[in-house]
Short mmCIF file of C-alpha atoms in Angstrom, two decimals:
data_model
loop_
_atom_site.label_atom_id
_atom_site.label_comp_id
_atom_site.label_asym_id
_atom_site.label_seq_id
_atom_site.Cartn_x
_atom_site.Cartn_y
_atom_site.Cartn_z
CA MET N 29 -46.42 78.27 -24.10
CA ARG N 30 -44.42 77.10 -21.10
CA ARG N 31 -46.65 74.45 -20.57
CA GLN N 32 -46.95 73.25 -24.47
CA LYS N 33 -43.05 73.41 -24.47
CA THR N 34 -42.94 71.04 -21.22
CA GLU N 35 -45.27 68.55 -22.62
CA HIS N 36 -43.20 68.43 -25.72
CA SER N 37 -40.17 68.06 -23.94
CA GLY N 38 -41.56 65.10 -22.06
CA ILE N 39 -42.94 63.35 -24.85
CA MET N 40 -39.50 63.82 -26.65
CA ASN N 41 -38.05 62.60 -23.61
CA GLY N 42 -40.20 59.86 -22.98
CA ARG N 43 -40.00 58.68 -26.90
CA ARG N 44 -35.95 59.01 -26.59
CA ARG N 45 -36.17 56.94 -23.50
CA SER N 46 -38.51 54.23 -24.95
CA LEU N 47 -36.39 54.12 -28.12
CA SER N 48 -33.06 53.76 -26.62
CA ASP N 49 -34.54 50.67 -24.71
CA PRO N 50 -34.00 47.59 -27.10
CA LEU N 51 -35.79 45.17 -24.56
CA ALA N 52 -38.80 47.68 -24.63
CA ALA N 53 -38.86 47.60 -28.34
CA ALA N 54 -38.42 43.76 -28.56
CA LEU N 55 -41.38 43.42 -26.31
CA ARG N 56 -43.35 45.63 -27.80
CA PRO N 57 -46.71 43.90 -29.38
CA PRO N 58 -46.90 44.42 -33.39
CA GLU N 59 -48.78 46.97 -34.69
CA ASN N 60 -52.10 45.99 -35.88
CA GLU N 61 -51.99 42.49 -34.21
CA THR N 62 -55.31 40.43 -34.64
CA PRO N 63 -56.79 38.85 -31.36
CA VAL N 64 -55.70 35.29 -33.05
CA GLU N 65 -52.25 36.53 -33.57
CA ARG N 66 -51.99 37.91 -30.23
CA ASP N 67 -52.94 34.50 -28.75
CA LYS N 68 -50.49 32.71 -30.76
CA ARG N 69 -47.70 35.26 -29.97
CA LEU N 70 -48.44 34.47 -26.07
CA VAL N 71 -48.34 30.86 -26.29
CA ALA N 72 -44.98 30.92 -28.36
CA GLU N 73 -43.84 33.32 -25.29
CA GLU N 74 -44.88 30.96 -22.51
CA LYS N 75 -43.35 28.00 -24.51
CA ALA N 76 -39.73 29.88 -24.95
CA LYS N 77 -40.25 31.10 -21.32
CA GLN N 78 -40.47 27.45 -20.47
CA VAL N 79 -37.31 26.59 -22.21
CA SER N 80 -35.50 29.32 -20.80
CA ASP N 81 -36.36 28.48 -17.20
CA GLY N 82 -35.58 24.72 -17.63
CA ILE N 83 -31.82 25.94 -19.07
CA ASP N 84 -31.68 27.87 -15.94
CA ASP N 85 -32.71 25.27 -13.66
CA MET N 86 -30.00 23.15 -15.57
CA ILE N 87 -27.21 25.53 -14.74
CA ARG N 88 -28.04 26.16 -11.21
CA ALA N 89 -28.03 22.34 -10.70
CA GLU N 90 -24.77 22.19 -12.18
CA LYS N 91 -23.53 24.85 -10.29
CA LYS N 92 -24.92 23.14 -6.79
CA GLU N 93 -23.31 19.63 -8.04
CA LYS N 94 -19.92 21.35 -8.54
CA LYS N 95 -19.98 23.09 -5.36
CA VAL N 96 -21.26 19.85 -3.38
CA LYS N 97 -18.96 17.42 -5.27
CA GLN N 98 -15.73 18.12 -3.08
CA GLU N 99 -12.38 16.23 -3.59
CA VAL N 100 -10.98 14.77 -0.28
CA LYS N 101 -7.07 13.86 -0.17
CA VAL N 102 -5.87 11.59 2.21
CA LEU N 103 -2.52 10.65 3.02
CA LEU N 104 -1.30 7.30 4.60
CA LEU N 105 1.80 8.00 6.67
CA GLY N 106 4.14 5.72 8.64
CA GLN N 107 7.40 4.15 8.69
CA SER N 108 7.72 1.18 6.39
CA GLU N 109 5.87 -1.88 7.19
CA SER N 110 3.49 0.05 9.10
CA GLY N 111 0.53 -1.36 7.03
CA LYS N 112 0.03 1.75 4.81
CA SER N 113 -0.39 -0.58 1.68
CA THR N 114 -2.59 -2.91 3.47
CA THR N 115 -4.91 -0.10 4.49
CA LEU N 116 -4.94 1.18 0.80
CA LYS N 117 -5.93 -2.24 -0.33
CA GLN N 118 -8.95 -1.93 2.28
CA PHE N 119 -10.05 1.17 0.93
CA GLN N 120 -10.03 -0.43 -2.84
CA LEU N 121 -11.57 -3.57 -1.48
CA MET N 122 -14.44 -1.38 0.11
CA HIS N 123 -15.07 1.09 -2.63
CA SER N 124 -13.76 -0.36 -5.77
CA PRO N 125 -14.50 -4.43 -5.23
CA ALA N 126 -14.67 -5.32 -8.95
CA ALA N 127 -11.26 -3.72 -9.82
CA PHE N 128 -9.74 -5.08 -6.52
CA ARG N 129 -11.07 -8.78 -7.45
CA ALA N 130 -10.02 -8.49 -11.06
CA ASP N 131 -6.22 -7.81 -10.10
CA ARG N 132 -6.47 -11.08 -7.58
CA MET N 133 -4.87 -13.43 -10.03
CA ALA N 134 -2.06 -10.91 -10.85
CA TRP N 135 -1.00 -10.71 -6.98
CA ARG N 136 -0.30 -14.69 -7.49
CA ALA N 137 3.23 -13.81 -8.52
CA VAL N 138 3.75 -11.31 -5.56
CA ILE N 139 2.52 -13.94 -3.07
CA TYR N 140 4.52 -16.84 -4.58
CA LEU N 141 7.60 -14.46 -4.07
CA ASN N 142 6.80 -13.92 -0.48
CA LEU N 143 6.67 -17.44 0.14
CA VAL N 144 10.21 -18.31 -1.68
CA ARG N 145 11.72 -15.23 0.28
CA SER N 146 10.45 -16.75 3.59
CA VAL N 147 12.13 -19.94 2.87
CA ARG N 148 15.34 -18.34 1.84
CA ARG N 149 15.17 -16.36 5.38
CA ILE N 150 14.81 -19.72 6.99
CA MET N 151 17.76 -21.36 4.95
CA ASP N 152 19.89 -18.28 5.87
CA ALA N 153 18.98 -18.10 9.46
CA ILE N 154 19.98 -21.93 9.97
CA THR N 155 23.16 -21.90 7.88
CA PRO N 156 26.00 -23.07 9.82
CA ASP N 157 27.86 -19.91 11.17
CA GLY N 158 25.52 -17.86 9.15
CA PRO N 159 25.09 -14.10 9.75
CA GLU N 160 23.04 -12.58 12.26
CA ALA N 161 19.18 -12.63 12.57
CA ASP N 162 18.84 -8.98 12.02
CA GLU N 163 20.53 -8.96 8.61
CA GLN N 164 17.26 -9.71 7.20
CA ASP N 165 15.44 -8.92 4.27
CA ASP N 166 13.33 -5.80 4.60
CA ASP N 167 10.31 -7.72 3.24
CA ALA N 168 9.49 -8.74 6.96
CA ALA N 169 9.12 -6.84 9.97
CA PRO N 170 12.94 -6.90 11.54
CA GLY N 171 13.00 -9.19 14.31
CA GLN N 172 16.00 -8.34 16.39
CA PRO N 173 15.39 -6.63 19.69
CA ALA N 174 17.35 -3.51 20.07
CA SER N 175 18.52 -4.64 23.54
CA ILE N 176 19.75 -7.86 22.69
CA GLY N 177 23.62 -7.91 23.53
CA ARG N 178 26.12 -7.88 21.17
CA SER N 179 29.54 -9.25 20.82
CA SER N 180 32.59 -7.16 19.96
CA SER N 181 31.84 -8.23 16.28
CA GLY N 182 28.71 -6.48 16.35
CA ARG N 183 26.89 -9.90 16.19
CA PRO N 184 24.16 -11.03 18.60
CA SER N 185 25.67 -13.62 21.05
CA SER N 186 22.84 -15.82 19.81
CA ALA N 187 23.88 -15.75 16.58
CA MET N 188 27.49 -16.97 17.58
CA SER N 189 26.63 -20.44 18.75
CA GLY N 190 23.37 -22.09 18.96
CA THR N 191 21.25 -25.42 17.57
CA ARG N 192 22.48 -26.68 14.55
CA VAL N 193 20.05 -28.10 11.96
CA PRO N 194 20.96 -31.97 11.25
CA LYS N 195 18.93 -32.13 8.12
CA PHE N 196 20.31 -28.63 6.84
CA GLU N 197 22.12 -30.25 3.75
CA VAL N 198 19.09 -32.32 2.92
CA HIS N 199 16.76 -29.04 3.16
CA LYS N 200 19.19 -27.09 1.05
CA LYS N 201 19.47 -29.71 -1.69
CA ARG N 202 15.67 -30.20 -2.03
CA LEU N 203 15.02 -26.61 -2.02
CA GLU N 204 17.56 -25.40 -4.49
CA PRO N 205 14.97 -25.16 -7.26
CA LEU N 206 13.39 -22.08 -5.53
CA LEU N 207 16.42 -20.23 -6.20
CA ALA N 208 15.95 -20.00 -9.89
CA LEU N 209 12.11 -19.68 -9.41
CA GLU N 210 13.10 -16.60 -7.28
CA GLU N 211 15.02 -14.89 -9.87
CA ARG N 212 12.30 -15.99 -12.49
CA LEU N 213 9.72 -14.21 -10.40
CA ILE N 214 11.74 -11.01 -9.96
CA ARG N 215 11.96 -11.05 -13.86
CA LEU N 216 8.48 -11.30 -14.45
CA LEU N 217 7.63 -8.66 -11.89
CA SER N 218 9.84 -6.26 -13.54
CA SER N 219 8.83 -5.33 -16.95
CA PRO N 220 11.82 -5.18 -19.89
CA ASP N 221 11.77 -1.20 -19.84
CA GLU N 222 11.93 -1.16 -16.05
CA ASP N 223 15.11 -0.42 -14.11
CA GLU N 224 13.60 -0.03 -10.49
CA ALA N 225 13.27 -3.50 -9.61
CA THR N 226 15.47 -4.68 -6.80
CA HIS N 227 17.40 -8.01 -6.42
CA LEU N 228 18.14 -9.81 -3.34
CA GLY N 229 22.10 -9.32 -4.11
CA PRO N 230 24.81 -9.70 -6.14
CA VAL N 231 25.98 -13.10 -7.27
CA PRO N 232 29.08 -14.40 -5.19
CA GLN N 233 32.55 -13.97 -7.30
CA GLY N 234 33.22 -17.36 -8.63
CA TRP N 235 30.10 -18.84 -7.78
CA GLN N 236 28.52 -21.28 -10.42
CA PRO N 237 25.05 -22.89 -10.47
CA PRO N 238 24.68 -26.32 -9.02
CA ASP N 239 24.86 -29.34 -11.34
CA GLY N 240 21.57 -29.94 -13.12
CA TRP N 241 20.52 -26.51 -12.48
CA SER N 242 18.06 -25.51 -14.84
CA MET N 243 18.51 -21.92 -16.70
CA SER N 244 15.08 -22.16 -18.53
CA HIS N 245 13.35 -19.82 -16.46
CA ALA N 246 16.40 -16.91 -16.48
CA GLY N 247 15.69 -16.51 -20.34
CA PRO N 248 16.35 -18.14 -23.75
CA SER N 249 19.33 -20.53 -23.76
CA GLY N 250 19.96 -19.82 -20.00
CA SER N 251 21.00 -16.25 -20.76
CA SER N 252 19.44 -13.39 -19.26
CA ASP N 253 15.91 -12.28 -20.76
CA GLY N 254 17.56 -8.40 -21.24
CA THR N 255 15.52 -6.96 -18.30
CA ASN N 256 17.45 -4.03 -16.60
CA VAL N 257 16.96 -5.18 -13.13
CA THR N 258 18.83 -2.82 -10.15
CA MET N 259 19.15 -3.67 -6.55
CA THR N 260 18.22 -0.25 -4.64
CA SER N 261 18.51 -0.51 -0.91
CA GLU N 262 19.91 2.16 1.67
CA TYR N 263 23.41 0.22 1.33
CA VAL N 264 23.60 -0.99 -2.70
CA THR N 265 22.71 0.09 -5.86
CA SER N 266 24.42 -1.75 -8.88
CA PRO N 267 22.75 -3.61 -11.82
CA VAL N 268 22.27 -7.34 -11.81
CA SER N 269 24.96 -9.44 -14.02
CA PRO N 270 23.27 -11.05 -17.31
CA GLY N 271 22.55 -14.30 -16.59
CA SER N 272 22.68 -14.20 -12.80
CA VAL N 273 20.87 -15.87 -10.37
CA PRO N 274 20.13 -15.49 -6.65
CA PRO N 275 23.00 -16.66 -4.42
CA PRO N 276 22.66 -20.09 -3.06
CA TYR N 277 21.37 -20.51 0.77
CA GLY N 278 23.66 -19.05 3.29
CA SER N 279 25.85 -16.95 1.26
CA HIS N 280 23.88 -13.90 1.59
CA GLY N 281 25.25 -12.25 -1.72
CA SER N 282 29.07 -12.05 -1.00
CA SER N 283 31.85 -14.25 -0.82
CA ASN N 284 32.51 -13.79 2.77
CA GLY N 285 28.83 -14.28 4.05
CA LYS N 286 28.14 -10.49 4.60
CA HIS N 287 24.91 -9.24 3.06
CA LYS N 288 23.10 -6.06 3.54
CA LYS N 289 19.34 -5.92 3.72
CA GLN N 290 17.43 -5.54 0.56
CA GLU N 291 13.93 -5.89 -0.91
CA MET N 292 12.42 -6.64 -4.06
CA ALA N 293 10.75 -3.31 -4.95
CA LEU N 294 9.26 -1.84 -8.01
CA HIS N 295 8.47 1.71 -9.19
CA HIS N 296 4.81 2.71 -8.67
CA THR N 297 4.60 3.11 -12.62
CA THR N 298 5.67 -0.54 -13.34
CA ASN N 299 2.95 -2.15 -14.75
CA TRP N 300 3.98 -5.44 -13.22
CA LYS N 301 0.34 -7.00 -12.79
CA LYS N 302 0.14 -7.92 -16.94
CA ALA N 303 2.58 -10.62 -16.33
CA PHE N 304 0.33 -12.72 -14.18
CA ALA N 305 -3.05 -11.11 -15.13
CA LEU N 306 -5.75 -13.97 -15.94
CA GLY N 307 -5.38 -14.93 -19.28
CA SER N 308 -2.13 -13.65 -20.05
CA ASN N 309 -0.85 -17.06 -21.31
CA ARG N 310 -3.63 -17.62 -23.36
CA SER N 311 -1.79 -16.44 -26.89
CA LYS N 312 0.81 -18.73 -25.85
CA ASN N 313 -1.15 -21.96 -25.03
CA PRO N 314 -4.69 -21.02 -26.26
CA LYS N 315 -6.29 -24.52 -25.89
CA ASN N 316 -5.50 -27.73 -24.05
CA ASP N 317 -4.46 -30.48 -26.39
CA GLN N 318 -6.72 -33.10 -24.58
CA THR N 319 -9.84 -31.58 -23.57
CA GLY N 320 -10.08 -28.50 -26.30
CA GLU N 321 -10.67 -25.88 -23.29
CA ILE N 322 -8.98 -22.65 -23.01
CA ALA N 323 -5.80 -23.40 -21.25
CA GLY N 324 -5.42 -22.41 -17.60
CA TRP N 325 -1.99 -21.40 -16.14
CA TRP N 326 -1.93 -24.88 -14.93
CA ASP N 327 -1.59 -26.17 -18.15
CA ASP N 328 1.53 -24.07 -18.87
CA PRO N 329 4.77 -26.05 -18.24
CA ASP N 330 6.52 -22.74 -17.44
CA ASP N 331 4.06 -21.41 -14.90
CA PRO N 332 5.96 -21.06 -11.81
CA VAL N 333 3.41 -23.07 -9.91
CA HIS N 334 5.04 -26.31 -10.86
CA VAL N 335 8.12 -25.66 -9.33
CA LEU N 336 6.34 -24.70 -6.19
CA ASN N 337 4.08 -27.53 -6.16
CA ALA N 338 6.92 -29.97 -6.35
CA CYS N 339 8.82 -28.26 -3.67
CA ALA N 340 5.79 -27.90 -1.50
CA PRO N 341 6.53 -31.40 0.50
CA SER N 342 10.17 -29.97 1.43
CA MET N 343 9.06 -26.56 2.26
CA GLN N 344 6.58 -28.06 4.80
CA GLU N 345 9.16 -30.27 6.00
CA LEU N 346 11.52 -27.54 6.66
CA TRP N 347 8.94 -25.64 8.55
CA ARG N 348 7.93 -28.27 10.73
CA ASP N 349 11.66 -29.12 11.65
CA LYS N 350 11.53 -28.72 15.22
CA SER N 351 15.39 -27.73 15.24
CA VAL N 352 14.72 -25.26 12.56
CA ARG N 353 12.28 -23.60 15.02
CA VAL N 354 14.63 -23.58 18.01
CA ARG N 355 17.22 -21.69 15.76
CA LEU N 356 14.77 -19.28 14.40
CA ASN N 357 13.71 -18.50 18.21
CA GLU N 358 17.51 -18.42 18.98
CA LYS N 359 18.01 -15.55 16.39
CA ARG N 360 14.83 -14.12 17.42
CA LEU N 361 13.41 -14.58 13.78
CA ARG N 362 9.84 -14.45 14.16
CA LEU N 363 8.82 -14.92 10.55
CA GLU N 364 4.74 -14.83 11.85
CA GLU N 365 5.17 -11.31 12.28
CA SER N 366 6.02 -10.68 8.72
CA SER N 367 3.87 -9.08 5.92
CA GLY N 368 3.78 -11.83 3.17
CA PHE N 369 3.68 -14.82 5.80
CA TYR N 370 2.14 -17.89 3.83
CA LEU N 371 4.08 -20.56 5.46
CA ASN N 372 1.19 -22.07 7.42
CA GLU N 373 -0.63 -22.38 4.36
CA ILE N 374 1.69 -24.24 2.03
CA PRO N 375 -0.34 -26.60 0.46
CA ARG N 376 -3.19 -24.16 -0.60
CA ILE N 377 -0.82 -21.57 -1.84
CA THR N 378 1.29 -23.92 -3.98
CA ALA N 379 -1.68 -25.91 -5.27
CA LYS N 380 -1.72 -25.84 -9.23
CA ARG N 381 -5.29 -24.28 -9.63
CA TYR N 382 -4.49 -21.70 -6.43
CA ILE N 383 -6.63 -18.41 -6.98
CA PRO N 384 -5.51 -15.73 -4.20
CA THR N 385 -8.27 -14.65 -1.79
CA ASP N 386 -9.00 -11.39 -0.63
CA ASP N 387 -7.02 -12.11 2.56
CA ASP N 388 -3.93 -13.43 0.83
CA VAL N 389 -3.78 -10.27 -1.52
CA LEU N 390 -4.36 -8.05 1.86
CA LYS N 391 -1.15 -10.01 3.38
CA ALA N 392 0.89 -9.96 0.11
CA ARG N 393 4.03 -7.67 0.59
CA LEU N 394 5.42 -5.71 -2.32
CA LYS N 395 7.56 -2.70 -1.83
CA THR N 396 6.79 0.35 -4.04
CA LEU N 397 9.04 3.05 -4.67
CA GLY N 398 7.35 6.62 -5.19
CA VAL N 399 3.77 7.42 -4.25
CA VAL N 400 0.84 5.21 -4.85
CA GLU N 401 -2.12 6.94 -5.59
CA HIS N 402 -5.96 5.57 -5.56
CA LYS N 403 -8.92 7.43 -6.75
CA PHE N 404 -12.70 6.60 -6.07
CA THR N 405 -15.73 8.30 -5.88
CA LEU N 406 -18.43 7.61 -2.95
CA GLN N 407 -21.81 6.44 -4.17
CA GLY N 408 -23.68 6.49 -0.77
CA THR N 409 -27.04 8.49 -0.28
CA SER N 410 -25.32 11.07 2.00
CA THR N 411 -21.59 10.98 0.16
CA ARG N 412 -22.59 10.95 -3.50
CA GLY N 413 -20.52 12.87 -5.74
CA ILE N 414 -17.21 13.00 -3.33
CA ASP N 415 -14.05 12.29 -4.97
CA TRP N 416 -11.37 10.90 -2.96
CA LYS N 417 -7.81 10.41 -3.55
CA ILE N 418 -5.66 8.38 -1.25
CA PHE N 419 -1.90 8.48 -1.37
CA ASP N 420 0.32 5.73 0.17
CA VAL N 421 3.74 7.51 0.53
CA GLY N 422 6.88 5.66 1.20
CA GLY N 423 7.70 5.06 4.66
CA ALA N 424 11.42 3.90 4.48
CA THR N 425 13.84 6.72 6.15
CA ASN N 426 15.29 7.48 2.54
CA GLN N 427 11.72 8.18 1.34
CA ARG N 428 10.43 10.54 3.68
CA GLN N 429 11.51 13.68 2.13
CA ALA N 430 9.44 13.29 -0.56
CA TRP N 431 6.12 13.71 1.89
CA ALA N 432 6.16 17.53 2.05
CA PRO N 433 5.02 18.06 -1.26
CA TYR N 434 1.70 16.05 -0.46
CA PHE N 435 0.95 17.83 2.57
CA GLU N 436 -0.51 20.97 0.47
CA ASP N 437 -4.55 20.81 0.41
CA ALA N 438 -4.47 17.31 2.28
CA ASN N 439 -7.87 17.08 4.02
CA ALA N 440 -6.94 14.08 6.20
CA ILE N 441 -4.05 12.20 7.49
CA ILE N 442 -4.12 8.53 8.45
CA PHE N 443 -0.80 7.66 10.14
CA LEU N 444 -0.07 4.42 10.85
CA ALA N 445 2.25 3.13 13.86
CA PRO N 446 2.78 -0.53 14.40
CA ILE N 447 2.72 -1.20 18.08
CA SER N 448 3.75 -4.61 17.90
CA ALA N 449 7.13 -3.43 16.96
CA PHE N 450 8.15 -2.18 20.37
CA ASP N 451 11.04 -4.94 20.46
CA GLN N 452 12.26 -4.56 16.94
CA VAL N 453 14.61 -2.38 15.22
CA LEU N 454 14.57 -0.39 12.02
CA ALA N 455 15.82 -2.42 8.91
CA GLU N 456 17.65 0.69 7.70
CA ASP N 457 19.32 1.36 10.96
CA ALA N 458 19.78 -1.67 13.60
CA LYS N 459 20.46 1.12 16.55
CA VAL N 460 17.13 2.55 16.14
CA ASN N 461 13.98 0.95 17.81
CA ARG N 462 10.89 0.85 15.40
CA LEU N 463 8.45 2.17 17.96
CA GLU N 464 10.93 4.96 18.98
CA ASP N 465 11.02 5.84 15.46
CA SER N 466 7.49 5.86 15.09
CA LEU N 467 7.12 8.42 17.96
CA LEU N 468 9.16 10.65 16.46
CA LEU N 469 7.96 10.52 13.02
CA TRP N 470 4.37 10.96 14.65
CA LYS N 471 5.93 14.07 16.59
CA SER N 472 7.20 15.59 13.47
CA VAL N 473 3.72 14.97 11.78
CA VAL N 474 1.59 16.64 14.59
CA SER N 475 3.90 19.52 15.08
CA ASN N 476 4.08 20.58 11.51
CA LYS N 477 2.26 23.88 11.14
CA LEU N 478 1.50 23.15 7.45
CA LEU N 479 -0.66 20.42 8.92
CA ALA N 480 -2.39 22.54 11.59
CA ASP N 481 -5.73 22.44 10.07
CA VAL N 482 -5.52 19.06 8.73
CA ASN N 483 -7.49 16.15 10.30
CA ILE N 484 -5.42 13.46 11.64
CA VAL N 485 -6.54 9.96 12.27
CA LEU N 486 -4.08 7.39 14.19
CA PHE N 487 -3.93 3.69 13.68
CA LEU N 488 -2.22 2.04 16.40
CA ASN N 489 -1.69 -0.87 14.05
CA LYS N 490 -0.87 -4.80 14.14
CA CYS N 491 -2.55 -5.23 17.60
CA ASP N 492 -3.16 -8.83 16.78
CA LEU N 493 0.58 -9.47 16.88
CA LEU N 494 0.95 -7.41 19.84
CA GLN N 495 -1.42 -9.53 21.74
CA ALA N 496 0.06 -12.76 20.40
CA LYS N 497 3.55 -11.49 21.60
CA LEU N 498 2.38 -10.37 25.07
CA ASN N 499 0.68 -13.84 25.32
CA ALA N 500 4.05 -15.30 24.28
CA GLY N 501 5.73 -13.76 27.48
CA VAL N 502 7.86 -10.61 25.75
CA ARG N 503 7.54 -8.18 28.42
CA LEU N 504 7.23 -4.19 27.29
CA SER N 505 8.88 -3.15 30.21
CA HIS N 506 12.29 -4.81 29.11
CA HIS N 507 12.09 -2.55 25.99
CA MET N 508 10.52 0.48 27.45
CA ILE N 509 11.86 1.51 30.82
CA SER N 510 8.90 3.88 31.19
CA TYR N 511 6.48 1.11 31.34
CA GLU N 512 7.93 0.28 34.86
CA ASP N 513 5.81 -2.52 36.48
CA ARG N 514 2.40 -2.08 34.98
CA PRO N 515 0.50 -5.23 33.84
CA ASN N 516 1.94 -6.99 30.86
CA ASP N 517 -1.68 -7.46 29.24
CA TYR N 518 -3.12 -6.26 26.08
CA GLU N 519 -5.71 -4.08 27.59
CA ALA N 520 -2.88 -2.47 29.89
CA VAL N 521 -0.23 -2.15 27.11
CA SER N 522 -2.60 -0.83 24.35
CA SER N 523 -3.89 2.03 26.82
CA TYR N 524 -0.42 2.90 27.84
CA PHE N 525 0.24 3.53 23.94
CA ARG N 526 -2.77 5.23 23.17
CA ASN N 527 -2.03 7.65 26.08
CA LYS N 528 1.40 8.15 25.04
CA PHE N 529 0.62 8.97 21.60
CA GLY N 530 -2.16 10.94 22.42
CA ALA N 531 0.00 13.01 24.77
CA PHE N 532 2.71 13.73 21.92
CA HIS N 533 -0.28 15.36 20.02
CA GLN N 534 -1.39 17.16 22.87
CA SER N 535 1.79 18.76 23.48
CA TYR N 536 3.13 19.31 20.21
CA THR N 537 0.06 20.45 18.04
CA PRO N 538 -0.11 24.10 16.80
CA ASN N 539 -3.63 23.76 16.74
CA ARG N 540 -4.95 23.22 20.43
CA GLU N 541 -8.86 22.89 18.79
CA ARG N 542 -7.81 19.98 16.56
CA GLU N 543 -9.30 16.65 17.46
CA LEU N 544 -7.41 13.42 17.20
CA PHE N 545 -8.88 10.30 16.51
CA ILE N 546 -7.18 7.09 17.51
CA HIS N 547 -8.12 3.57 16.63
CA LEU N 548 -6.73 0.17 17.85
CA THR N 549 -6.21 -1.71 14.11
CA ALA N 550 -5.19 -4.68 12.67
CA VAL N 551 -5.73 -3.51 8.96
CA THR N 552 -5.51 -7.09 7.79
CA ASP N 553 -8.64 -8.35 9.49
CA THR N 554 -11.31 -7.21 7.05
CA ARG N 555 -14.23 -6.96 8.90
CA ARG N 556 -12.73 -4.93 11.87
CA THR N 557 -11.15 -2.83 9.52
CA VAL N 558 -14.04 -2.01 7.03
CA THR N 559 -15.84 -0.71 10.21
CA ILE N 560 -12.94 1.63 11.50
CA ILE N 561 -12.64 2.95 7.80
CA SER N 562 -16.36 3.51 7.19
CA ASN N 563 -16.19 5.57 10.67
CA VAL N 564 -12.93 7.38 9.57
CA ARG N 565 -14.46 8.29 6.09
CA ASP N 566 -17.60 9.65 7.80
CA ILE N 567 -15.47 11.67 10.37
CA ILE N 568 -13.35 13.09 7.60
CA ILE N 569 -16.21 13.91 5.15
CA LYS N 570 -18.02 15.64 8.09
CA HIS N 571 -15.09 17.54 8.73
CA ASN N 572 -14.51 18.74 5.41
CA LEU N 573 -18.01 19.63 4.76
CA LYS N 574 -17.80 21.84 7.58
CA ASN N 575 -14.62 23.76 6.59
CA LEU N 576 -16.55 24.37 3.18
CA ALA N 577 -19.29 25.98 5.11
CA LEU N 578 -21.75 23.41 3.52
CA VAL N 579 -23.29 22.16 7.08
#
C-alpha cells in the first residue's frame, strides 16, 4: 500500500514538475507525429537554431567592438605661440587630409592678413620716434629680450635713438592701401553676427583717411558693413567705431603714439572659412565675360589679392631696405621667428592665382578664443575603431583658468614649450621671460594631482629657430645664468633644456611611475613632425589599452 502511494506520489510530482516547465512543453514532440513530420520539424528547428546562433554572434561582435572601440582624449597645452594650433593642424593633415586640403583656400585670407600685419609691424618699428620694439602685435613671438636695458621712461635704450630710414615717407605712402585692406580682411574674417573678432586698435581721435583713400573695402558707400567687431586683449575691450579704419603707420592706435599689444582673434565658433572658401564668389560673378568660364577669385575686382599684387613691389622694397633691417635689429624685432611670416615669399603669396600650400597653412597664425576640438577615427590595422579628440586650449595667461574642466577623463597631454624663446618676454607681461613662464606652467601641469595618471608628452618646440638663433651668436648664458660657460651650440643647449624640463617632472610629479616622453620638435616641419606624432600616437594608444586591461 505504501509502495503504491509512493509511486503515485512520484508520478504526480513528476507530472507536476513536467507540466510546470513551459520550455519542456514547448520542446515536446507533437503527439502522433509521423516520421515525415518529424524530419520536417527537425529541419525547421535546425534553421531556427542557425538564425539564433547568428544573432548571438552579432550581439557578441557588437559588444566586442564597443569594448575595443575606445576614445582617446588628448589636450594640447602650452603658452601662447608655443605651436599648439600648428600641432593640431598636423594631426588634421595626417588623419583628415581631404578636409584639411579642402580648407586651404579659406586660409588665404588669414595668410594675407599675416603678411599685411608684418608690413605694419615694420612700418611701426621704423617710424621716427616710434614706440619700443616690445610693444608689438601678439601675432608674432615677442622679440624683446628680458635682460635689455631700459631708460627711466621704460623704453629700451635702442628705441630712444637709432638708425633712421631715409625712405620712410616713400614706404609709408606706397603702402597706405594696405591699411584699408587690413580693415577689410578683418571684416571678412568675422561674420556679421560675431562680436569676438579683435581689431588692431581704435582710430586716433581726429584722424582722417588720406586724400584719395578708397573706402570701398569698408562697406557700401564708405560706411561700416554693420559687423560688430570688438577689441579683445589683456588691455582693451571696446567696440570699433562705425566706418573706422586702422590707424596710419606709426600712430599705434592713439594720439600719443602709445599702443598696447593686440591681435586679430576669433572665437572658435566663428565660421570664418566661408568668406574665402573656394567658389564663394561664384554667385556674384558666375562666369567670366570674355571666356565664359566659371570665374575665379582673380576675376573678382573686389578680391584682396589685387591690392596685395599691386603693393607687392613696394613690400619687397621695404623688406630689402638695408636701413630697415638695421633698425629692426636695433629694436631686436626678429620677424623671422614669428608665426605667419611670409615676407621672404611676397611674389608667390601675392600672385593673383595664389593657392596656399600645406606648409603655408601650417605657418598661418590666427588666434582663436576658447577651445578648438578636432575629432578623427584611426583606420590602421592595429588602431582601427579608436576615436580621437584633440583639444587646443588657449595658452594666453588670461585663458589658462579654462584648462581645468578639460583635465577630467584626459588620456594624454602634449605640452609644448618653445625653447627658442629664452631671450623673449611674454606679450601679456614684458617682465616675464617666456622660457621661465613655460617652466612654471610645466611645473603646474606635472604636479597636478588630477593628472597623476595621465600620459604626458613634452614637445621642446621651435628647435629650428633655436639653432638659427644660436648660430647667429645669441648666447643662452646671457639670459639664463645657470647655463654658465657651457658650449653655446645646439646639441649642448637642447640637451640642457631636455634635462631641465625632465628634472622638473621628476621633482614635482605625484606619480613616480609615470613615464615622460620628450621630443625635440619643429612642428612646422611636416616630414619630421609626422614621424614624431606617429610615435606619440602609438605610445598613447598602448598606454590607454593597458589601462583598460585589453593588452
